[in-house]
């Protein structure tokens, strides 16, 4: 802040130039930091007061034209000058009514002419100090305001910087997440390819083995035939070996074809299929009837609790496929691995609730270990590796339930044993996007 002392402006108003000079002389001799401004009439005084602030006005009462009282009244009525301290300076008119008029028009004091130097000095000092204090307060306020402005600007800049950093960080996180997802997709693809290669390897290896044995045997027979040393025994042995090799080739080719079909099913898209209207109970019964021979052979008891009236606008073929895969799993995994099995039982429950189909499939077989339960739906997860299991059945089930039927499926092992799969999907698939 500047250390130069600020001058305090005082306005003296008098129509007599000699009076103005006297007052100016008196004020300047007081040793106060004053800036004396002079006005010879009321009009000039009003103009000056509107232009700049004054610590005090020493106002002559008797002036031609506008007298001191009128000047004071006009000053009081204006918001800019309403609180200006006024001291009337008067030679006569000190009787009470005039004094009252003076106070009413806004005077803070009266001073009689000729002016008493001590009296004037003490009064001017008070108003000078008041003015200086007010200015100091104003400067302090200005300083505070500037400080608030500076801090707000700093805060705004900090805020913008912070937002920028948050945005930058979330972009980085998004990118990192994308990379993780990509890596996971790559890994899943790698696992899938490895699984396919492994699964296809077994039947292809068997076919190669059978066909090379067959070709070696046929070659040996050809050379025997050339030497005309072929016995009936040799021919019979060749026939038997040839037959079993052909059977092995055939069954392994079937296995390879079935695998390829499963891969195709897992990779196929079903969006173009249009939903049809069908009864859930009829579709379930038809699927079970199609498997009745295997179910009877395994002496499986069926428990059906399916509401006969539920109609769905959906995909009966997908439901048929799901039930076939689940029954097949019960027959292959659930009922085979038990040492002292109870009578095998498959239970199917279906009910409609809130426009959704709730379907529950369970068997009372060996169930699944807690470690294997979370992996059931993973492609190529099987506990019958090398015994005909490719681990694709339940991934196809999940794909159908989630992607085609727009629903969900969960597996659990109930307290009583066995495995249960709970499905939920919309009854009307035409409403689904
Ligand atoms: N009802 C069940 N009871 C016990 N275990 C089951 C049952 N259903 C499935 N599993 C377990 O889940 C694994 C995965 O089943 P999934 O149908 O996907 O493959 P898979 O039956 O082994 O082979 P695929 O179905 O391709 O011939 C099975 O290997 C088996 O361990
Ligand atoms: Mg299966």
Short mmCIF file of C-alpha atoms and ligand atoms in Angstrom, two decimals:
data_model
loop_
_atom_site.label_atom_id
_atom_site.label_comp_id
_atom_site.label_asym_id
_atom_site.label_seq_id
_atom_site.Cartn_x
_atom_site.Cartn_y
_atom_site.Cartn_z
CA UNK A 1 0.00 0.00 0.00
CA UNK A 2 1.22 3.56 -0.74
CA UNK A 3 2.75 5.45 2.21
CA UNK A 4 2.06 8.97 0.71
CA UNK A 5 -0.49 10.72 2.93
CA UNK A 6 -3.79 11.31 1.20
CA UNK A 7 -5.19 14.84 1.42
CA UNK A 8 -8.62 15.21 2.98
CA UNK A 9 -10.95 17.39 0.83
CA UNK A 10 -12.99 20.10 2.57
CA UNK A 11 -15.49 22.28 0.71
CA UNK A 12 -15.96 25.88 1.75
CA UNK A 13 -18.98 27.66 0.32
CA UNK A 14 -19.40 31.42 0.61
CA UNK A 15 -20.47 34.15 -1.80
CA UNK A 16 -17.84 36.53 -0.37
CA UNK A 17 -14.40 35.96 -1.85
CA UNK A 18 -12.80 37.56 1.23
CA UNK A 19 -14.60 35.07 3.52
CA UNK A 20 -13.44 32.21 1.34
CA UNK A 21 -9.87 33.41 1.58
CA UNK A 22 -10.08 33.78 5.37
CA UNK A 23 -11.50 30.31 5.81
CA UNK A 24 -8.94 28.84 3.46
CA UNK A 25 -6.16 30.54 5.38
CA UNK A 26 -7.52 29.27 8.68
CA UNK A 27 -7.86 25.71 7.43
CA UNK A 28 -4.41 25.59 5.86
CA UNK A 29 -2.79 26.86 9.05
CA UNK A 30 -4.23 24.00 11.13
CA UNK A 31 -1.41 21.58 10.25
CA UNK A 32 -3.90 18.99 8.97
CA UNK A 33 -3.50 17.27 5.58
CA UNK A 34 -6.34 19.20 3.98
CA UNK A 35 -7.23 19.98 0.41
CA UNK A 36 -9.46 23.06 0.47
CA UNK A 37 -11.93 23.41 -2.38
CA UNK A 38 -13.86 26.64 -2.83
CA UNK A 39 -17.35 27.34 -4.17
CA UNK A 40 -18.82 30.85 -4.52
CA UNK A 41 -22.45 29.79 -4.76
CA UNK A 42 -24.87 26.95 -4.06
CA UNK A 43 -24.97 25.63 -7.62
CA UNK A 44 -21.22 25.20 -7.85
CA UNK A 45 -21.20 23.61 -4.41
CA UNK A 46 -23.81 21.03 -5.52
CA UNK A 47 -21.90 20.24 -8.72
CA UNK A 48 -18.63 19.72 -6.84
CA UNK A 49 -20.30 17.48 -4.26
CA UNK A 50 -21.65 15.23 -7.02
CA UNK A 51 -18.19 15.00 -8.60
CA UNK A 52 -16.08 14.05 -5.56
CA UNK A 53 -16.42 13.09 -1.88
CA UNK A 54 -15.77 15.65 0.88
CA UNK A 55 -14.96 15.14 4.52
CA UNK A 56 -16.91 18.25 5.46
CA UNK A 57 -18.72 21.29 3.99
CA UNK A 58 -18.41 24.62 5.64
CA UNK A 59 -21.52 26.27 4.28
CA UNK A 60 -22.43 29.93 4.50
CA UNK A 61 -26.14 30.40 5.28
CA UNK A 62 -26.83 33.73 3.69
CA UNK A 63 -26.07 33.66 -0.01
CA UNK A 64 -27.83 35.31 -2.91
CA UNK A 65 -29.89 32.93 -5.09
CA UNK A 66 -29.82 29.60 -3.31
CA UNK A 67 -29.20 30.05 0.41
CA UNK A 68 -27.28 27.61 2.61
CA UNK A 69 -30.40 25.80 3.88
CA UNK A 70 -31.61 25.10 0.34
CA UNK A 71 -28.18 23.79 -0.65
CA UNK A 72 -28.18 21.54 2.42
CA UNK A 73 -31.71 20.22 1.67
CA UNK A 74 -30.75 19.40 -1.93
CA UNK A 75 -27.60 17.62 -0.74
CA UNK A 76 -29.61 15.56 1.76
CA UNK A 77 -32.12 14.51 -0.88
CA UNK A 78 -29.47 13.01 -3.19
CA UNK A 79 -28.25 9.46 -2.41
CA UNK A 80 -24.68 10.32 -3.35
CA UNK A 81 -24.44 13.32 -1.01
CA UNK A 82 -27.10 12.45 1.58
CA UNK A 83 -24.61 11.77 4.40
CA UNK A 84 -22.16 14.62 3.79
CA UNK A 85 -21.39 16.40 7.11
CA UNK A 86 -22.37 20.10 6.91
CA UNK A 87 -21.39 22.86 9.29
CA UNK A 88 -23.26 26.10 8.77
CA UNK A 89 -21.20 29.24 9.09
CA UNK A 90 -23.36 32.22 9.91
CA UNK A 91 -22.91 35.84 10.97
CA UNK A 92 -26.46 36.41 12.23
CA UNK A 93 -29.56 34.16 12.32
CA UNK A 94 -28.47 32.21 15.39
CA UNK A 95 -31.89 32.52 16.98
CA UNK A 96 -33.67 29.21 17.66
CA UNK A 97 -36.09 28.86 14.65
CA UNK A 98 -33.20 29.36 12.24
CA UNK A 99 -31.06 26.89 14.10
CA UNK A 100 -33.89 24.34 13.97
CA UNK A 101 -34.32 24.94 10.23
CA UNK A 102 -30.58 24.41 9.83
CA UNK A 103 -30.62 21.11 11.71
CA UNK A 104 -33.71 19.96 9.76
CA UNK A 105 -31.99 20.66 6.49
CA UNK A 106 -29.12 18.40 7.49
CA UNK A 107 -26.58 20.47 9.42
CA UNK A 108 -24.44 18.71 11.96
CA UNK A 109 -23.30 21.93 13.59
CA UNK A 110 -23.25 25.73 13.60
CA UNK A 111 -20.28 28.03 13.77
CA UNK A 112 -20.71 31.77 14.25
CA UNK A 113 -18.74 34.36 12.36
CA UNK A 114 -16.14 35.57 13.00
CA UNK A 115 -14.81 32.04 13.21
CA UNK A 116 -13.09 30.94 16.38
CA UNK A 117 -9.85 29.33 15.29
CA UNK A 118 -9.73 26.72 18.13
CA UNK A 119 -13.35 25.76 17.75
CA UNK A 120 -13.01 25.39 13.99
CA UNK A 121 -9.79 23.36 14.32
CA UNK A 122 -11.28 20.89 16.80
CA UNK A 123 -14.37 20.33 14.64
CA UNK A 124 -12.45 20.02 11.39
CA UNK A 125 -10.02 17.56 13.05
CA UNK A 126 -12.90 15.27 14.05
CA UNK A 127 -14.31 15.15 10.51
CA UNK A 128 -10.85 14.82 9.00
CA UNK A 129 -10.15 11.78 11.18
CA UNK A 130 -13.58 10.31 10.40
CA UNK A 131 -12.94 10.73 6.68
CA UNK A 132 -9.49 9.18 6.96
CA UNK A 133 -10.90 6.19 8.88
CA UNK A 134 -13.64 5.74 6.28
CA UNK A 135 -11.10 5.85 3.46
CA UNK A 136 -8.94 3.33 5.27
CA UNK A 137 -11.95 1.05 5.65
CA UNK A 138 -12.80 1.46 1.97
CA UNK A 139 -9.23 0.65 0.96
CA UNK A 140 -9.30 -2.39 3.22
CA UNK A 141 -12.56 -3.51 1.61
CA UNK A 142 -11.13 -2.94 -1.87
CA UNK A 143 -8.09 -4.97 -0.90
CA UNK A 144 -10.29 -7.75 0.49
CA UNK A 145 -12.45 -7.75 -2.64
CA UNK A 146 -9.37 -7.95 -4.86
CA UNK A 147 -8.04 -10.79 -2.70
CA UNK A 148 -11.36 -12.68 -2.96
CA UNK A 149 -11.32 -12.17 -6.73
CA UNK A 150 -7.73 -13.39 -6.97
CA UNK A 151 -8.45 -16.47 -4.80
CA UNK A 152 -11.64 -17.26 -6.78
CA UNK A 153 -9.68 -17.06 -10.03
CA UNK A 154 -7.02 -19.31 -8.52
CA UNK A 155 -9.71 -21.77 -7.38
CA UNK A 156 -11.34 -21.74 -10.82
CA UNK A 157 -7.98 -22.44 -12.44
CA UNK A 158 -7.29 -25.23 -9.94
CA UNK A 159 -10.73 -26.68 -10.55
CA UNK A 160 -10.24 -26.63 -14.30
CA UNK A 161 -6.84 -28.27 -13.88
CA UNK A 162 -8.37 -30.92 -11.61
CA UNK A 163 -11.19 -31.62 -14.07
CA UNK A 164 -8.65 -31.89 -16.83
CA UNK A 165 -6.59 -34.36 -14.80
CA UNK A 166 -9.68 -36.43 -13.86
CA UNK A 167 -10.71 -36.54 -17.53
CA UNK A 168 -7.18 -37.52 -18.54
CA UNK A 169 -7.06 -40.21 -15.83
CA UNK A 170 -10.46 -41.66 -16.77
CA UNK A 171 -9.37 -41.77 -20.41
CA UNK A 172 -6.24 -43.65 -19.36
CA UNK A 173 -8.33 -46.03 -17.24
CA UNK A 174 -10.74 -46.58 -20.14
CA UNK A 175 -7.82 -47.41 -22.41
CA UNK A 176 -6.34 -49.75 -19.80
CA UNK A 177 -9.71 -51.47 -19.40
CA UNK A 178 -10.02 -51.85 -23.16
CA UNK A 179 -6.56 -53.42 -23.24
CA UNK A 180 -7.54 -55.83 -20.45
CA UNK A 181 -10.76 -56.77 -22.28
CA UNK A 182 -8.82 -57.24 -25.51
CA UNK A 183 -6.23 -59.40 -23.74
CA UNK A 184 -9.02 -61.43 -22.13
CA UNK A 185 -10.70 -61.86 -25.53
CA UNK A 186 -7.40 -62.99 -27.02
CA UNK A 187 -6.86 -65.41 -24.16
CA UNK A 188 -10.42 -66.79 -24.53
CA UNK A 189 -9.88 -67.19 -28.27
CA UNK A 190 -6.58 -68.96 -27.57
CA UNK A 191 -8.28 -71.33 -25.11
CA UNK A 192 -11.06 -71.97 -27.62
CA UNK A 193 -8.66 -72.73 -30.45
CA UNK A 194 -6.57 -74.97 -28.18
CA UNK A 195 -9.76 -76.76 -27.08
CA UNK A 196 -10.97 -77.27 -30.64
CA UNK A 197 -7.54 -78.54 -31.72
CA UNK A 198 -7.40 -80.92 -28.78
CA UNK A 199 -10.94 -82.23 -29.33
CA UNK A 200 -10.46 -82.73 -33.06
CA UNK A 201 -7.09 -84.36 -32.53
CA UNK A 202 -8.52 -87.44 -30.82
CA UNK A 203 -10.94 -88.61 -33.59
CA UNK A 204 -8.50 -87.59 -36.34
CA UNK A 205 -5.70 -89.53 -34.59
CA UNK A 206 -7.98 -92.57 -34.29
CA UNK A 207 -9.00 -92.31 -37.96
CA UNK A 208 -5.33 -92.07 -38.99
CA UNK A 209 -4.42 -95.06 -36.85
CA UNK A 210 -7.29 -97.17 -38.22
CA UNK A 211 -6.68 -96.17 -41.84
CA UNK A 212 -2.90 -96.79 -41.65
CA UNK A 213 -3.51 -100.23 -40.05
CA UNK A 214 -6.03 -100.97 -42.81
CA UNK A 215 -3.67 -99.87 -45.56
CA UNK A 216 -0.76 -101.88 -44.06
CA UNK A 217 -2.96 -105.00 -43.82
CA UNK A 218 -4.26 -104.53 -47.39
CA UNK A 219 -0.64 -104.09 -48.62
CA UNK A 220 0.44 -107.28 -46.81
CA UNK A 221 -2.54 -109.13 -48.33
CA UNK A 222 -1.65 -107.87 -51.82
CA UNK A 223 1.89 -109.24 -51.57
CA UNK A 224 0.55 -112.58 -50.25
CA UNK A 225 -1.87 -112.69 -53.19
CA UNK A 226 1.00 -112.06 -55.63
CA UNK A 227 2.84 -115.11 -54.24
CA UNK A 228 -0.44 -117.09 -54.34
CA UNK A 229 0.13 -118.05 -50.72
CA UNK A 230 -3.15 -116.79 -49.30
CA UNK A 231 -4.99 -118.99 -46.89
CA UNK A 232 -8.65 -118.77 -45.95
CA UNK A 233 -7.46 -117.91 -42.43
CA UNK A 234 -5.53 -114.90 -43.77
CA UNK A 235 -8.54 -113.65 -45.68
CA UNK A 236 -10.77 -114.05 -42.62
CA UNK A 237 -8.30 -112.16 -40.39
CA UNK A 238 -8.06 -109.41 -43.00
CA UNK A 239 -11.83 -109.17 -43.22
CA UNK A 240 -12.17 -108.87 -39.44
CA UNK A 241 -9.39 -106.29 -39.08
CA UNK A 242 -10.69 -104.34 -42.05
CA UNK A 243 -14.19 -104.31 -40.57
CA UNK A 244 -13.11 -103.11 -37.13
CA UNK A 245 -10.84 -100.46 -38.70
CA UNK A 246 -13.75 -99.26 -40.87
CA UNK A 247 -16.02 -99.15 -37.78
CA UNK A 248 -13.39 -97.15 -35.91
CA UNK A 249 -13.03 -94.77 -38.84
CA UNK A 250 -16.81 -94.39 -39.06
CA UNK A 251 -17.41 -93.77 -35.36
CA UNK A 252 -14.51 -91.29 -35.10
CA UNK A 253 -15.66 -89.49 -38.25
CA UNK A 254 -19.13 -89.23 -36.61
CA UNK A 255 -17.52 -87.89 -33.46
CA UNK A 256 -15.56 -85.30 -35.48
CA UNK A 257 -18.72 -84.32 -37.37
CA UNK A 258 -20.66 -83.98 -34.09
CA UNK A 259 -17.89 -81.79 -32.69
CA UNK A 260 -17.91 -79.59 -35.77
CA UNK A 261 -21.70 -79.28 -35.38
CA UNK A 262 -21.30 -78.22 -31.74
CA UNK A 263 -18.67 -75.64 -32.68
CA UNK A 264 -20.96 -74.33 -35.39
CA UNK A 265 -23.87 -74.13 -32.96
CA UNK A 266 -21.76 -72.30 -30.41
CA UNK A 267 -20.57 -69.80 -32.99
CA UNK A 268 -23.84 -69.34 -34.88
CA UNK A 269 -25.99 -66.22 -34.58
CA UNK A 270 -29.71 -66.47 -34.09
CA UNK A 271 -30.98 -62.90 -34.56
CA UNK A 272 -32.64 -63.60 -37.86
CA UNK A 273 -34.94 -66.29 -36.39
CA UNK A 274 -38.50 -65.14 -35.73
CA UNK A 275 -40.27 -66.23 -32.54
CA UNK A 276 -43.29 -68.56 -32.81
CA UNK A 277 -46.18 -69.13 -30.42
CA UNK A 278 -46.12 -72.45 -28.57
CA UNK A 279 -47.16 -74.13 -25.33
CA UNK A 280 -44.29 -74.69 -22.91
CA UNK A 281 -45.80 -77.94 -21.52
CA UNK A 282 -46.17 -79.43 -25.03
CA UNK A 283 -42.60 -78.54 -26.00
CA UNK A 284 -41.17 -80.09 -22.80
CA UNK A 285 -43.21 -83.28 -23.25
CA UNK A 286 -42.16 -83.60 -26.89
CA UNK A 287 -38.48 -83.28 -25.93
CA UNK A 288 -38.81 -85.92 -23.21
CA UNK A 289 -40.70 -88.26 -25.53
CA UNK A 290 -37.89 -87.97 -28.08
CA UNK A 291 -35.50 -89.24 -25.39
CA UNK A 292 -37.86 -91.80 -23.86
CA UNK A 293 -35.81 -94.83 -25.03
CA UNK A 294 -32.65 -93.66 -23.22
CA UNK A 295 -34.65 -92.53 -20.19
CA UNK A 296 -36.40 -95.90 -19.93
CA UNK A 297 -33.10 -97.77 -20.35
CA UNK A 298 -31.65 -95.82 -17.41
CA UNK A 299 -34.90 -96.37 -15.43
CA UNK A 300 -35.28 -92.61 -14.89
CA UNK A 301 -38.37 -91.40 -13.05
CA UNK A 302 -39.72 -88.10 -14.41
CA UNK A 303 -41.39 -85.53 -12.19
CA UNK A 304 -43.13 -82.80 -14.16
CA UNK A 305 -44.68 -79.75 -12.58
CA UNK A 306 -45.42 -77.64 -15.60
CA UNK A 307 -48.41 -75.32 -15.82
CA UNK A 308 -50.30 -76.61 -18.87
CA UNK A 309 -51.56 -73.13 -19.85
CA UNK A 310 -48.27 -71.27 -20.25
CA UNK A 311 -47.95 -70.02 -23.79
CA UNK A 312 -44.82 -68.38 -25.07
CA UNK A 313 -43.86 -66.40 -28.12
CA UNK A 314 -40.33 -67.72 -28.48
CA UNK A 315 -38.14 -70.48 -29.83
CA UNK A 316 -39.45 -74.05 -29.23
CA UNK A 317 -36.42 -75.51 -31.06
CA UNK A 318 -34.04 -73.82 -28.62
CA UNK A 319 -36.05 -75.12 -25.64
CA UNK A 320 -35.98 -78.62 -27.15
CA UNK A 321 -32.19 -78.39 -27.59
CA UNK A 322 -31.71 -77.21 -23.99
CA UNK A 323 -33.77 -80.06 -22.54
CA UNK A 324 -32.03 -82.64 -24.73
CA UNK A 325 -28.58 -81.43 -23.62
CA UNK A 326 -29.59 -81.36 -19.94
CA UNK A 327 -31.17 -84.86 -20.02
CA UNK A 328 -28.12 -86.14 -21.84
CA UNK A 329 -25.87 -84.70 -19.12
CA UNK A 330 -27.97 -86.33 -16.40
CA UNK A 331 -27.71 -89.67 -18.20
CA UNK A 332 -23.97 -89.37 -18.91
CA UNK A 333 -22.69 -87.64 -15.77
CA UNK A 334 -25.26 -87.62 -12.99
CA UNK A 335 -26.49 -91.20 -12.83
CA UNK A 336 -23.36 -93.03 -14.00
CA UNK A 337 -20.88 -91.96 -11.35
CA UNK A 338 -22.79 -93.05 -8.27
CA UNK A 339 -21.73 -96.11 -6.29
CA UNK A 340 -25.10 -96.76 -4.63
CA UNK A 341 -27.49 -94.72 -6.74
CA UNK A 342 -31.05 -93.98 -5.64
CA UNK A 343 -33.61 -94.42 -8.39
CA UNK A 344 -32.60 -91.81 -10.98
CA UNK A 345 -35.02 -88.94 -11.08
CA UNK A 346 -35.31 -85.85 -13.27
CA UNK A 347 -37.57 -83.04 -12.14
CA UNK A 348 -38.86 -80.22 -14.34
CA UNK A 349 -40.85 -77.28 -13.02
CA UNK A 350 -42.18 -74.35 -15.05
CA UNK A 351 -44.29 -71.38 -14.07
CA UNK A 352 -45.07 -67.96 -15.50
CA UNK A 353 -44.44 -64.91 -13.31
CA UNK A 354 -44.37 -61.21 -14.32
CA UNK A 355 -44.26 -62.03 -18.05
CA UNK A 356 -41.27 -64.30 -17.43
CA UNK A 357 -40.92 -68.06 -17.67
CA UNK A 358 -39.25 -69.63 -14.64
CA UNK A 359 -37.96 -73.07 -15.54
CA UNK A 360 -36.12 -75.31 -13.15
CA UNK A 361 -34.36 -78.55 -14.17
CA UNK A 362 -32.83 -80.87 -11.57
CA UNK A 363 -31.62 -84.42 -11.14
CA UNK A 364 -30.76 -86.47 -8.05
CA UNK A 365 -27.40 -87.61 -9.42
CA UNK A 366 -23.82 -87.20 -8.21
CA UNK A 367 -23.90 -83.39 -8.45
CA UNK A 368 -20.88 -81.19 -9.07
CA UNK A 369 -17.97 -80.35 -6.76
CA UNK A 370 -17.85 -76.74 -5.44
CA UNK A 371 -14.60 -76.23 -7.39
CA UNK A 372 -16.21 -77.27 -10.68
CA UNK A 373 -19.54 -75.45 -10.20
CA UNK A 374 -18.33 -72.00 -11.41
CA UNK A 375 -16.75 -73.58 -14.52
CA UNK A 376 -19.77 -75.60 -15.72
CA UNK A 377 -20.69 -73.20 -18.51
CA UNK A 378 -17.11 -72.63 -19.73
CA UNK A 379 -16.54 -73.96 -23.25
CA UNK A 380 -14.48 -77.20 -23.16
CA UNK A 381 -14.93 -77.74 -19.45
CA UNK A 382 -15.58 -81.45 -19.06
CA UNK A 383 -14.86 -84.13 -16.51
CA UNK A 384 -15.03 -86.77 -19.23
CA UNK A 385 -12.01 -85.79 -21.27
CA UNK A 386 -11.08 -88.61 -23.64
CA UNK A 387 -14.34 -90.41 -22.87
CA UNK A 388 -16.51 -88.62 -25.37
CA UNK A 389 -17.01 -85.36 -23.46
CA UNK A 390 -16.08 -82.17 -25.26
CA UNK A 391 -17.40 -79.74 -22.63
CA UNK A 392 -19.58 -77.83 -25.07
CA UNK A 393 -23.08 -78.97 -23.96
CA UNK A 394 -23.65 -76.45 -21.17
CA UNK A 395 -22.00 -73.58 -23.08
CA UNK A 396 -24.54 -74.21 -25.85
CA UNK A 397 -27.31 -74.27 -23.20
CA UNK A 398 -26.16 -70.91 -21.83
CA UNK A 399 -25.80 -69.39 -25.27
CA UNK A 400 -29.37 -70.39 -26.17
CA UNK A 401 -30.81 -69.19 -22.85
CA UNK A 402 -28.96 -65.88 -22.77
CA UNK A 403 -28.44 -64.84 -26.39
CA UNK A 404 -31.46 -66.33 -28.13
CA UNK A 405 -34.03 -66.36 -25.32
CA UNK A 406 -32.73 -63.09 -23.76
CA UNK A 407 -32.77 -64.65 -20.31
CA UNK A 408 -30.39 -66.09 -17.75
CA UNK A 409 -29.37 -69.43 -16.26
CA UNK A 410 -27.80 -70.36 -12.92
CA UNK A 411 -26.50 -73.69 -11.67
CA UNK A 412 -26.52 -74.84 -8.05
CA UNK A 413 -26.11 -78.00 -6.02
CA UNK A 414 -29.17 -78.41 -3.76
CA UNK A 415 -28.74 -79.67 -0.18
CA UNK A 416 -30.35 -83.03 -1.03
CA UNK A 417 -27.74 -83.69 -3.76
CA UNK A 418 -27.75 -83.66 -7.54
CA UNK A 419 -27.57 -80.62 -9.80
CA UNK A 420 -30.18 -77.93 -10.45
CA UNK A 421 -30.32 -75.37 -13.26
CA UNK A 422 -32.67 -72.41 -12.94
CA UNK A 423 -33.70 -70.53 -16.08
CA UNK A 424 -35.60 -67.31 -16.54
CA UNK A 425 -36.52 -65.68 -19.83
CA UNK A 426 -39.25 -63.43 -21.22
CA UNK A 427 -42.42 -65.23 -22.31
CA UNK A 428 -42.91 -62.86 -25.22
CA UNK A 429 -39.67 -62.51 -27.13
CA UNK A 430 -41.24 -60.33 -29.82
CA UNK A 431 -41.19 -57.49 -27.25
CA UNK A 432 -37.45 -57.79 -26.71
CA UNK A 433 -35.17 -55.51 -28.72
N1 LIG B 1 -26.38 -83.32 -14.42
C1 LIG B 1 -25.07 -83.28 -14.13
N2 LIG B 1 -24.59 -83.93 -13.04
C2 LIG B 1 -23.27 -83.90 -12.74
N3 LIG B 1 -22.34 -83.26 -13.46
C3 LIG B 1 -22.75 -82.61 -14.55
C4 LIG B 1 -24.12 -82.59 -14.96
N4 LIG B 1 -24.22 -81.84 -16.05
C5 LIG B 1 -22.98 -81.41 -16.35
N5 LIG B 1 -22.10 -81.88 -15.46
C6 LIG B 1 -20.64 -81.57 -15.40
O1 LIG B 1 -20.42 -80.45 -16.20
C7 LIG B 1 -19.42 -80.72 -17.20
C8 LIG B 1 -19.71 -79.90 -18.43
O2 LIG B 1 -20.90 -80.34 -19.06
P1 LIG B 1 -21.08 -80.12 -20.60
O3 LIG B 1 -22.41 -80.61 -20.98
O4 LIG B 1 -20.75 -78.72 -20.89
O5 LIG B 1 -19.91 -80.97 -21.22
P2 LIG B 1 -19.83 -82.54 -21.36
O6 LIG B 1 -21.16 -83.15 -21.07
O7 LIG B 1 -18.70 -83.00 -20.52
O8 LIG B 1 -19.46 -82.69 -22.87
P3 LIG B 1 -20.47 -82.55 -24.15
O9 LIG B 1 -21.76 -82.06 -23.59
O10 LIG B 1 -19.82 -81.54 -25.00
O11 LIG B 1 -20.57 -83.89 -24.73
C9 LIG B 1 -19.50 -82.18 -17.39
O12 LIG B 1 -18.28 -82.70 -17.88
C10 LIG B 1 -19.79 -82.67 -15.98
O13 LIG B 1 -18.64 -82.74 -15.20
MG1 LIG B 2 -22.89 -82.47 -21.96
#
